[in-house]
């Protein structure tokens, strides 16, 4: 029958600079199940190298090493991890427990990777600790335990998956004599129950407990003697029941465990976690805020566009807004307005003439814009009146010197609060009587503190501008008429009158469309900035994760030694990156909502609209950042060589 562990002409050499160090040379060994072996030799003789190869943490350079008949030299990392889980339990000189975890949790780790169902795993870990006299220490962390206690926790960990072969590298090297005796007694007991125990030591007293002593010198086996005959093998080991869970439940359980480990690691390094997510918090918060402000602004403008009434068409001279040649185009005049008023689908026509004059009342003087408008103007534009009313059609016909003012003008000219209605003020040198005061309008189109005075356009032409041309004409289309058809009609009529197309029409639809186009462009810009800021945040996450992997090399090594696959390590670090980013996203969204609330409390003129979509997108984006930027560090961690990782201590 094949021996449990079999070395055949096995060599292991290291490349150290341009020198080759032969740590093991042509070693041939057979270790049977149930043996208690001590491996001795001075420092540098190759004991740890031998141990690492025995435990499948390392692979030979040449020769062969078989575990229960399986050749390991050509195995891939995850197959080696499987052998470690199924056959080996490690006990290290420095215990190698994970400092963030309780004794119970430390013992459970190999079982997690082996896929043992949770209740069974917890029960088994607890029972092993109990058997090793640690039942009252299960929720202590390694830092709260003595050296001897820590070593007993690590023995429990070596046993949790069955511990067919216990590999102990200088297990008593850091212990006082009492604890050493205790540990050796436990190892002997385990051997008596059928565990194969291999102890590396340089201490002859320790070796004296063994049944077989193998001496190494300079990578060669120089002696191999039995001190007690090997009396067969009675396996009374307590072996955990084979995992009965289906593979997918096993995958889910390991995923959940990886998540829990990630959360625990984040919780125990709060400062590092907070710093890692800072970039994501700022990125997500600023993106959500900017999008919300933009959306609020967009909606307000759209609602104002619709409040201007859907059935109006503005006619302007020139080809387009700001057309520099509009001065050369034939102006729009009263006869144009009269002609347009005759169109059947036109409800009413309001010309607009603008000028700016000084307002005077008593000794108060202000500069204000004065608009000459038709009587329909206030209805068309949706102005309400605080007091008084609009001038009527008869006022237009008879060029009365009447005016409507806004609240700002009233406050400016009547600072004592006396009523403006019925009073006379001077527009330049023209006295006008105030017949109405409009209500304040909230609008992004007009600044809140502008002064506005409206007078009949006929009065403006006759008494102020001396011109007979309008800045624009606004038509109110009948409710039952089709705006498109009306536009065509207006275009035809004016082209006929002017002989060419030297005017342009603007309706709310056109305004809405051009505004939507502008806001699309700005959204594109915002998205570009968002992408950049989130990439910067992601790079921050990657940097800190890379550092964190280096810092946690030992933890990774321990996990690998107890049987973690590369995918387990990859998963753990990826989940950690994603959780950090998600948490960053949550904090970022909360921050954005707080900013929205703050702006609202401060009485911002427009509301931020934080949409559900932007929250969902923020979550998705932060997870994607976590995956993308967490991948490199996680892969680095997964690709660490377990012995290099363990050698860090
Ligand atoms: P021991 O455990 O008996 O002290 P080791 O197995 O650790 O001995 O080392 C055996 C030899 O191999 C030593 O000469 C050591 O310097 C060398 N060695 C061990 N690990 C490495 C490594 N990773 N790179 C280069 N040389 C190494
Ligand atoms: Mg060593």
Coordinates of N, CA, C and O in Angstrom, one line a residue, residues 356-478:
X356 N -36.2 102.4 -22.5 CA -35.8 102.5 -21.1 C -35.8 104.0 -20.8 O -35.2 104.8 -21.5
X357 N -36.4 104.4 -19.7 CA -36.5 105.8 -19.3 C -36.3 106.0 -17.8 O -36.2 105.0 -17.1
X358 N -36.2 107.2 -17.4 CA -36.1 107.4 -16.0 C -37.5 107.7 -15.4 O -38.3 108.4 -16.0
X359 N -37.8 107.0 -14.3 CA -39.1 107.1 -13.6 C -38.9 108.2 -12.5 O -37.9 108.3 -11.9
X360 N -39.9 109.0 -12.4 CA -39.8 110.0 -11.3 C -41.1 110.2 -10.6 O -42.2 110.2 -11.2
X361 N -41.0 110.3 -9.3 CA -42.1 110.7 -8.5 C -41.6 111.5 -7.3 O -40.7 111.0 -6.6
X362 N -42.1 112.7 -7.2 CA -41.5 113.6 -6.2 C -40.0 113.7 -6.5 O -39.5 114.0 -7.6
X363 N -39.2 113.4 -5.4 CA -37.8 113.5 -5.6 C -37.1 112.2 -5.8 O -35.9 112.0 -5.7
X364 N -37.9 111.1 -6.1 CA -37.4 109.8 -6.3 C -37.2 109.6 -7.8 O -38.2 109.8 -8.5
X365 N -36.0 109.2 -8.2 CA -35.8 108.9 -9.6 C -35.2 107.5 -9.8 O -34.3 107.1 -9.1
X366 N -35.7 106.7 -10.8 CA -35.2 105.4 -11.1 C -35.2 105.2 -12.6 O -36.0 105.8 -13.3
X367 N -34.2 104.3 -13.0 CA -34.2 104.0 -14.4 C -35.0 102.6 -14.5 O -34.8 101.7 -13.8
X368 N -35.9 102.6 -15.5 CA -36.7 101.4 -15.6 C -36.9 101.1 -17.1 O -36.8 101.9 -18.0
X369 N -37.2 99.8 -17.4 CA -37.6 99.5 -18.7 C -39.1 99.8 -18.9 O -39.9 99.5 -18.0
X370 N -39.5 100.4 -20.0 CA -40.9 100.7 -20.2 C -41.3 99.9 -21.5 O -40.6 100.0 -22.5
X371 N -42.3 99.1 -21.4 CA -42.8 98.4 -22.6 C -44.1 98.9 -23.0 O -45.1 99.1 -22.2
X372 N -44.2 99.2 -24.3 CA -45.5 99.5 -24.9 C -46.1 98.2 -25.3 O -45.6 97.4 -26.1
X373 N -47.3 97.9 -24.8 CA -48.0 96.6 -25.1 C -49.4 96.8 -25.4 O -50.0 97.9 -25.2
X374 N -50.0 95.8 -26.0 CA -51.5 95.9 -26.2 C -52.3 95.5 -25.0 O -51.7 95.0 -24.0
X375 N -53.6 95.6 -25.1 CA -54.4 95.3 -23.9 C -54.4 93.9 -23.6 O -54.7 93.5 -22.4
X376 N -54.2 93.0 -24.6 CA -54.2 91.6 -24.3 C -52.9 91.0 -23.7 O -52.9 89.9 -23.3
X377 N -51.9 91.9 -23.6 CA -50.6 91.5 -23.1 C -50.7 90.7 -21.8 O -50.1 89.6 -21.7
X378 N -51.4 91.3 -20.8 CA -51.3 90.7 -19.5 C -52.0 89.3 -19.4 O -51.6 88.4 -18.7
X379 N -53.0 89.2 -20.3 CA -53.7 87.9 -20.3 C -52.8 86.8 -21.0 O -52.6 85.7 -20.5
X380 N -52.2 87.3 -22.1 CA -51.4 86.4 -22.9 C -50.2 85.9 -22.0 O -49.8 84.7 -22.0
X381 N -49.6 86.8 -21.3 CA -48.4 86.4 -20.5 C -48.7 85.9 -19.1 O -47.8 85.6 -18.3
X382 N -50.0 85.9 -18.8 CA -50.4 85.4 -17.5 C -50.0 86.2 -16.3 O -49.7 85.6 -15.2
X383 N -50.0 87.5 -16.4 CA -49.8 88.3 -15.2 C -51.0 88.5 -14.4 O -52.1 88.7 -14.9
X384 N -50.9 88.3 -13.1 CA -52.0 88.6 -12.2 C -51.8 90.0 -11.6 O -50.8 90.6 -11.7
X385 N -52.9 90.6 -11.1 CA -52.8 91.9 -10.5 C -53.0 92.0 -9.0 O -53.8 91.3 -8.5
X386 N -52.1 92.7 -8.4 CA -52.2 92.9 -6.9 C -53.3 93.9 -6.6 O -54.1 93.7 -5.8
X387 N -53.3 95.0 -7.4 CA -54.4 95.9 -7.3 C -54.6 96.5 -8.7 O -53.7 96.4 -9.5
X388 N -55.8 97.0 -8.9 CA -56.1 97.7 -10.2 C -56.3 96.6 -11.3 O -56.5 95.4 -11.0
X389 N -56.1 97.1 -12.5 CA -56.3 96.2 -13.6 C -55.5 96.6 -14.8 O -54.8 97.7 -14.8
X390 N -55.6 95.9 -15.9 CA -54.9 96.3 -17.2 C -55.7 97.4 -17.8 O -56.8 97.6 -17.6
X391 N -54.9 98.2 -18.7 CA -55.7 99.2 -19.5 C -56.4 98.4 -20.5 O -56.0 97.3 -21.0
X392 N -57.5 99.0 -21.0 CA -58.4 98.3 -21.9 C -58.1 98.7 -23.4 O -57.2 99.4 -23.7
X393 N -58.9 98.1 -24.3 CA -58.8 98.4 -25.7 C -59.0 99.8 -26.0 O -58.3 100.4 -26.9
X394 N -59.9 100.5 -25.3 CA -60.1 101.9 -25.6 C -58.9 102.7 -25.2 O -58.6 103.7 -25.9
X395 N -58.2 102.3 -24.2 CA -56.9 103.0 -23.8 C -55.9 103.0 -25.0 O -55.2 103.9 -25.3
X396 N -55.9 101.8 -25.7 CA -55.0 101.7 -26.8 C -55.4 102.6 -27.9 O -54.6 103.3 -28.5
X397 N -56.7 102.6 -28.2 CA -57.2 103.4 -29.3 C -56.9 104.9 -29.0 O -56.5 105.6 -29.9
X398 N -57.2 105.3 -27.8 CA -57.1 106.8 -27.5 C -55.8 107.2 -26.9 O -55.6 108.3 -26.4
X399 N -54.8 106.3 -27.0 CA -53.4 106.6 -26.5 C -53.4 107.3 -25.1 O -52.8 108.3 -24.9
X400 N -54.1 106.7 -24.2 CA -54.2 107.3 -22.9 C -52.9 107.2 -22.2 O -52.1 106.3 -22.4
X401 N -52.7 108.1 -21.2 CA -51.4 108.1 -20.5 C -51.6 107.3 -19.2 O -51.7 107.9 -18.1
X402 N -51.8 106.0 -19.3 CA -52.0 105.1 -18.2 C -50.9 104.1 -18.2 O -50.3 103.8 -19.2
X403 N -50.6 103.6 -17.0 CA -49.5 102.6 -16.9 C -49.9 101.5 -15.9 O -50.6 101.8 -14.9
X404 N -49.3 100.4 -16.1 CA -49.3 99.3 -15.2 C -47.9 99.1 -14.7 O -46.9 99.2 -15.5
X405 N -47.7 99.0 -13.4 CA -46.3 98.9 -12.9 C -46.2 97.5 -12.1 O -47.2 96.9 -11.7
X406 N -45.0 97.1 -11.8 CA -44.8 95.9 -11.0 C -44.5 96.3 -9.6 O -44.3 97.5 -9.3
X407 N -44.5 95.3 -8.7 CA -44.3 95.6 -7.3 C -43.0 96.3 -7.0 O -42.9 97.1 -6.0
X408 N -41.9 96.0 -7.8 CA -40.6 96.6 -7.5 C -40.7 98.1 -7.7 O -40.1 98.9 -7.0
X409 N -41.4 98.5 -8.8 CA -41.6 99.9 -9.1 C -42.4 100.6 -8.0 O -42.0 101.7 -7.5
X410 N -43.4 99.9 -7.5 CA -44.2 100.5 -6.5 C -43.4 100.7 -5.2 O -43.5 101.8 -4.6
X411 N -42.6 99.7 -4.8 CA -41.8 99.9 -3.6 C -40.7 101.0 -3.8 O -40.4 101.7 -2.9
X412 N -40.2 101.1 -5.1 CA -39.2 102.1 -5.3 C -39.7 103.5 -5.3 O -39.1 104.4 -4.7
X413 N -40.9 103.7 -5.8 CA -41.4 105.0 -6.0 C -42.3 105.4 -4.8 O -42.5 106.6 -4.5
X414 N -42.8 104.4 -4.1 CA -43.7 104.7 -2.9 C -43.1 104.1 -1.7 O -43.6 103.2 -1.1
X415 N -41.9 104.5 -1.3 CA -41.2 103.9 -0.2 C -41.9 104.0 1.1 O -41.7 103.2 2.0
X416 N -42.8 105.0 1.3 CA -43.6 105.1 2.5 C -44.8 104.1 2.6 O -45.4 104.1 3.6
X417 N -45.0 103.3 1.5 CA -46.0 102.3 1.6 C -47.4 102.9 1.2 O -48.4 102.2 1.3
X418 N -47.5 104.1 0.8 CA -48.8 104.7 0.4 C -49.2 104.1 -0.9 O -48.4 103.6 -1.7
X419 N -50.5 103.9 -1.1 CA -51.0 103.2 -2.3 C -50.6 103.9 -3.6 O -50.7 105.1 -3.7
X420 N -50.1 103.1 -4.6 CA -49.7 103.7 -5.9 C -50.9 103.9 -6.8 O -50.8 104.7 -7.7
X421 N -51.9 103.1 -6.6 CA -53.0 103.1 -7.6 C -53.6 104.5 -7.7 O -53.9 105.1 -6.7
X422 N -53.8 105.0 -8.9 CA -54.4 106.3 -9.1 C -53.4 107.4 -9.1 O -53.7 108.5 -9.5
X423 N -52.2 107.1 -8.6 CA -51.2 108.2 -8.5 C -50.6 108.5 -9.9 O -50.6 107.6 -10.8
X424 N -50.0 109.6 -10.1 CA -49.3 110.0 -11.4 C -47.8 110.0 -11.2 O -47.3 110.5 -10.2
X425 N -47.1 109.3 -12.1 CA -45.6 109.4 -12.1 C -45.2 109.9 -13.4 O -45.9 109.9 -14.4
X426 N -43.9 110.2 -13.5 CA -43.3 110.7 -14.8 C -42.5 109.6 -15.4 O -41.6 109.1 -14.8
X427 N -42.7 109.3 -16.7 CA -41.8 108.5 -17.5 C -41.1 109.4 -18.4 O -41.6 109.9 -19.4
X428 N -39.8 109.7 -18.0 CA -39.1 110.8 -18.7 C -39.9 112.1 -18.4 O -40.0 112.5 -17.2
X429 N -40.5 112.6 -19.4 CA -41.2 113.9 -19.2 C -42.7 113.6 -19.4 O -43.5 114.5 -19.4
X430 N -43.1 112.3 -19.6 CA -44.5 112.0 -19.8 C -45.2 111.6 -18.5 O -44.8 110.6 -17.9
X431 N -46.2 112.4 -18.1 CA -46.9 111.9 -16.9 C -47.9 110.8 -17.2 O -48.6 110.9 -18.2
X432 N -47.9 109.8 -16.4 CA -48.9 108.7 -16.6 C -49.5 108.4 -15.2 O -48.9 108.5 -14.2
X433 N -50.8 107.9 -15.3 CA -51.5 107.5 -14.1 C -51.5 106.0 -13.9 O -51.6 105.3 -14.9
X434 N -51.2 105.6 -12.7 CA -51.1 104.1 -12.5 C -52.5 103.5 -12.3 O -53.3 104.0 -11.5
X435 N -52.8 102.5 -13.2 CA -54.1 101.9 -13.2 C -54.0 100.5 -12.6 O -55.0 99.8 -12.3
X436 N -52.8 99.9 -12.5 CA -52.7 98.6 -12.0 C -51.3 98.2 -11.5 O -50.3 98.8 -12.0
X437 N -51.2 97.4 -10.5 CA -49.9 96.9 -10.0 C -49.9 95.3 -10.2 O -50.9 94.7 -9.7
X438 N -48.9 94.8 -10.9 CA -48.9 93.3 -11.1 C -48.4 92.6 -9.8 O -47.7 93.1 -9.0
X439 N -48.8 91.3 -9.8 CA -48.3 90.5 -8.7 C -46.9 90.0 -9.1 O -46.5 90.0 -10.2
X440 N -46.1 89.8 -8.0 CA -44.8 89.3 -8.2 C -44.8 88.0 -9.0 O -45.6 87.1 -8.7
X441 N -43.9 87.9 -10.0 CA -43.8 86.6 -10.7 C -42.4 86.0 -10.4 O -41.4 86.7 -10.4
X442 N -42.5 84.7 -10.1 CA -41.2 84.0 -10.0 C -40.8 83.5 -11.3 O -41.5 82.7 -11.9
X443 N -39.7 83.9 -11.8 CA -39.3 83.5 -13.1 C -37.8 83.5 -13.2 O -37.1 84.4 -12.7
X444 N -37.2 82.5 -13.9 CA -35.8 82.6 -14.2 C -35.5 83.4 -15.4 O -34.4 83.7 -15.7
X445 N -36.6 83.8 -16.1 CA -36.4 84.6 -17.3 C -36.1 86.1 -17.0 O -35.5 86.8 -17.7
X446 N -36.7 86.5 -15.9 CA -36.6 87.9 -15.5 C -36.0 88.0 -14.1 O -36.3 87.2 -13.3
X447 N -35.1 88.9 -13.9 CA -34.5 89.0 -12.6 C -35.5 89.6 -11.7 O -36.4 90.3 -12.0
X448 N -35.4 89.2 -10.4 CA -36.4 89.5 -9.5 C -36.5 91.0 -9.1 O -37.5 91.5 -8.7
X449 N -35.4 91.7 -9.3 CA -35.4 93.1 -8.9 C -35.5 94.1 -10.0 O -35.2 95.2 -9.9
X450 N -35.9 93.5 -11.2 CA -36.0 94.5 -12.3 C -37.2 95.3 -12.1 O -38.2 94.9 -11.5
X451 N -37.2 96.6 -12.7 CA -38.3 97.5 -12.6 C -39.0 97.4 -14.0 O -38.4 97.6 -15.0
X452 N -40.3 97.2 -14.0 CA -41.1 97.1 -15.2 C -42.3 98.0 -15.2 O -43.1 98.0 -14.2
X453 N -42.4 98.8 -16.3 CA -43.6 99.6 -16.4 C -44.2 99.3 -17.8 O -43.5 99.2 -18.8
X454 N -45.5 99.1 -17.9 CA -46.2 98.9 -19.1 C -47.2 100.0 -19.5 O -47.9 100.4 -18.6
X455 N -47.1 100.4 -20.7 CA -48.1 101.5 -21.1 C -48.7 101.0 -22.4 O -48.1 100.1 -23.1
X456 N -49.8 101.6 -22.9 CA -50.3 101.2 -24.2 C -49.3 101.5 -25.3 O -48.6 102.5 -25.2
X457 N -49.2 100.6 -26.2 CA -48.1 100.7 -27.2 C -48.3 101.9 -28.1 O -47.4 102.5 -28.6
X458 N -49.6 102.3 -28.2 CA -49.8 103.5 -29.0 C -49.3 104.7 -28.3 O -48.7 105.6 -29.0
X459 N -49.4 104.8 -27.0 CA -48.9 105.9 -26.2 C -47.4 105.9 -26.3 O -46.7 106.9 -26.5
X460 N -46.8 104.7 -26.3 CA -45.3 104.6 -26.3 C -44.8 105.1 -27.6 O -43.8 105.9 -27.7
X461 N -45.5 104.7 -28.7 CA -45.0 105.2 -30.0 C -45.2 106.7 -30.2 O -44.3 107.4 -30.7
X462 N -46.3 107.2 -29.7 CA -46.6 108.6 -30.0 C -45.8 109.5 -29.0 O -45.3 110.5 -29.5
X463 N -45.6 109.1 -27.8 CA -45.1 110.0 -26.8 C -43.6 109.7 -26.5 O -42.9 110.6 -25.9
X464 N -43.1 108.5 -26.8 CA -41.7 108.2 -26.3 C -40.8 107.8 -27.4 O -39.7 108.4 -27.5
X465 N -41.0 106.7 -28.1 CA -40.0 106.3 -29.1 C -40.1 107.1 -30.4 O -39.1 107.2 -31.1
X466 N -41.3 107.6 -30.7 CA -41.4 108.3 -31.9 C -41.3 107.4 -33.1 O -41.3 107.8 -34.3
X467 N -41.2 106.1 -32.9 CA -41.1 105.1 -34.1 C -42.5 104.4 -34.2 O -43.3 104.4 -33.3
X468 N -42.6 103.9 -35.4 CA -43.8 103.1 -35.6 C -43.5 101.6 -35.7 O -44.3 100.8 -36.3
X469 N -42.4 101.2 -35.2 CA -42.0 99.8 -35.3 C -42.0 99.1 -34.0 O -41.8 99.7 -33.0
X470 N -42.3 97.7 -34.0 CA -42.4 97.0 -32.8 C -41.1 96.1 -32.6 O -40.5 95.7 -33.6
X471 N -40.8 95.8 -31.4 CA -39.8 94.8 -31.1 C -40.2 93.4 -31.5 O -39.5 92.6 -32.0
X472 N -41.5 93.2 -31.2 CA -42.1 91.9 -31.5 C -43.6 92.0 -31.5 O -44.1 92.9 -31.0
X473 N -44.2 91.0 -32.1 CA -45.7 90.9 -32.0 C -46.0 89.5 -31.5 O -45.5 88.5 -31.9
X474 N -46.9 89.5 -30.4 CA -47.3 88.2 -29.9 C -48.7 88.0 -30.3 O -49.6 88.8 -30.1
X475 N -48.9 86.8 -30.9 CA -50.3 86.4 -31.3 C -50.8 85.4 -30.3 O -50.1 84.5 -30.0
X476 N -52.1 85.6 -30.0 CA -52.7 84.6 -29.2 C -53.6 83.8 -30.2 O -54.5 84.3 -30.8
X477 N -53.3 82.5 -30.3 CA -54.0 81.6 -31.2 C -55.3 81.2 -30.5 O -55.3 80.9 -29.3
X478 N -56.3 81.1 -31.3 CA -57.6 80.6 -30.7 C -57.4 79.2 -30.2 O -56.7 78.4 -30.8

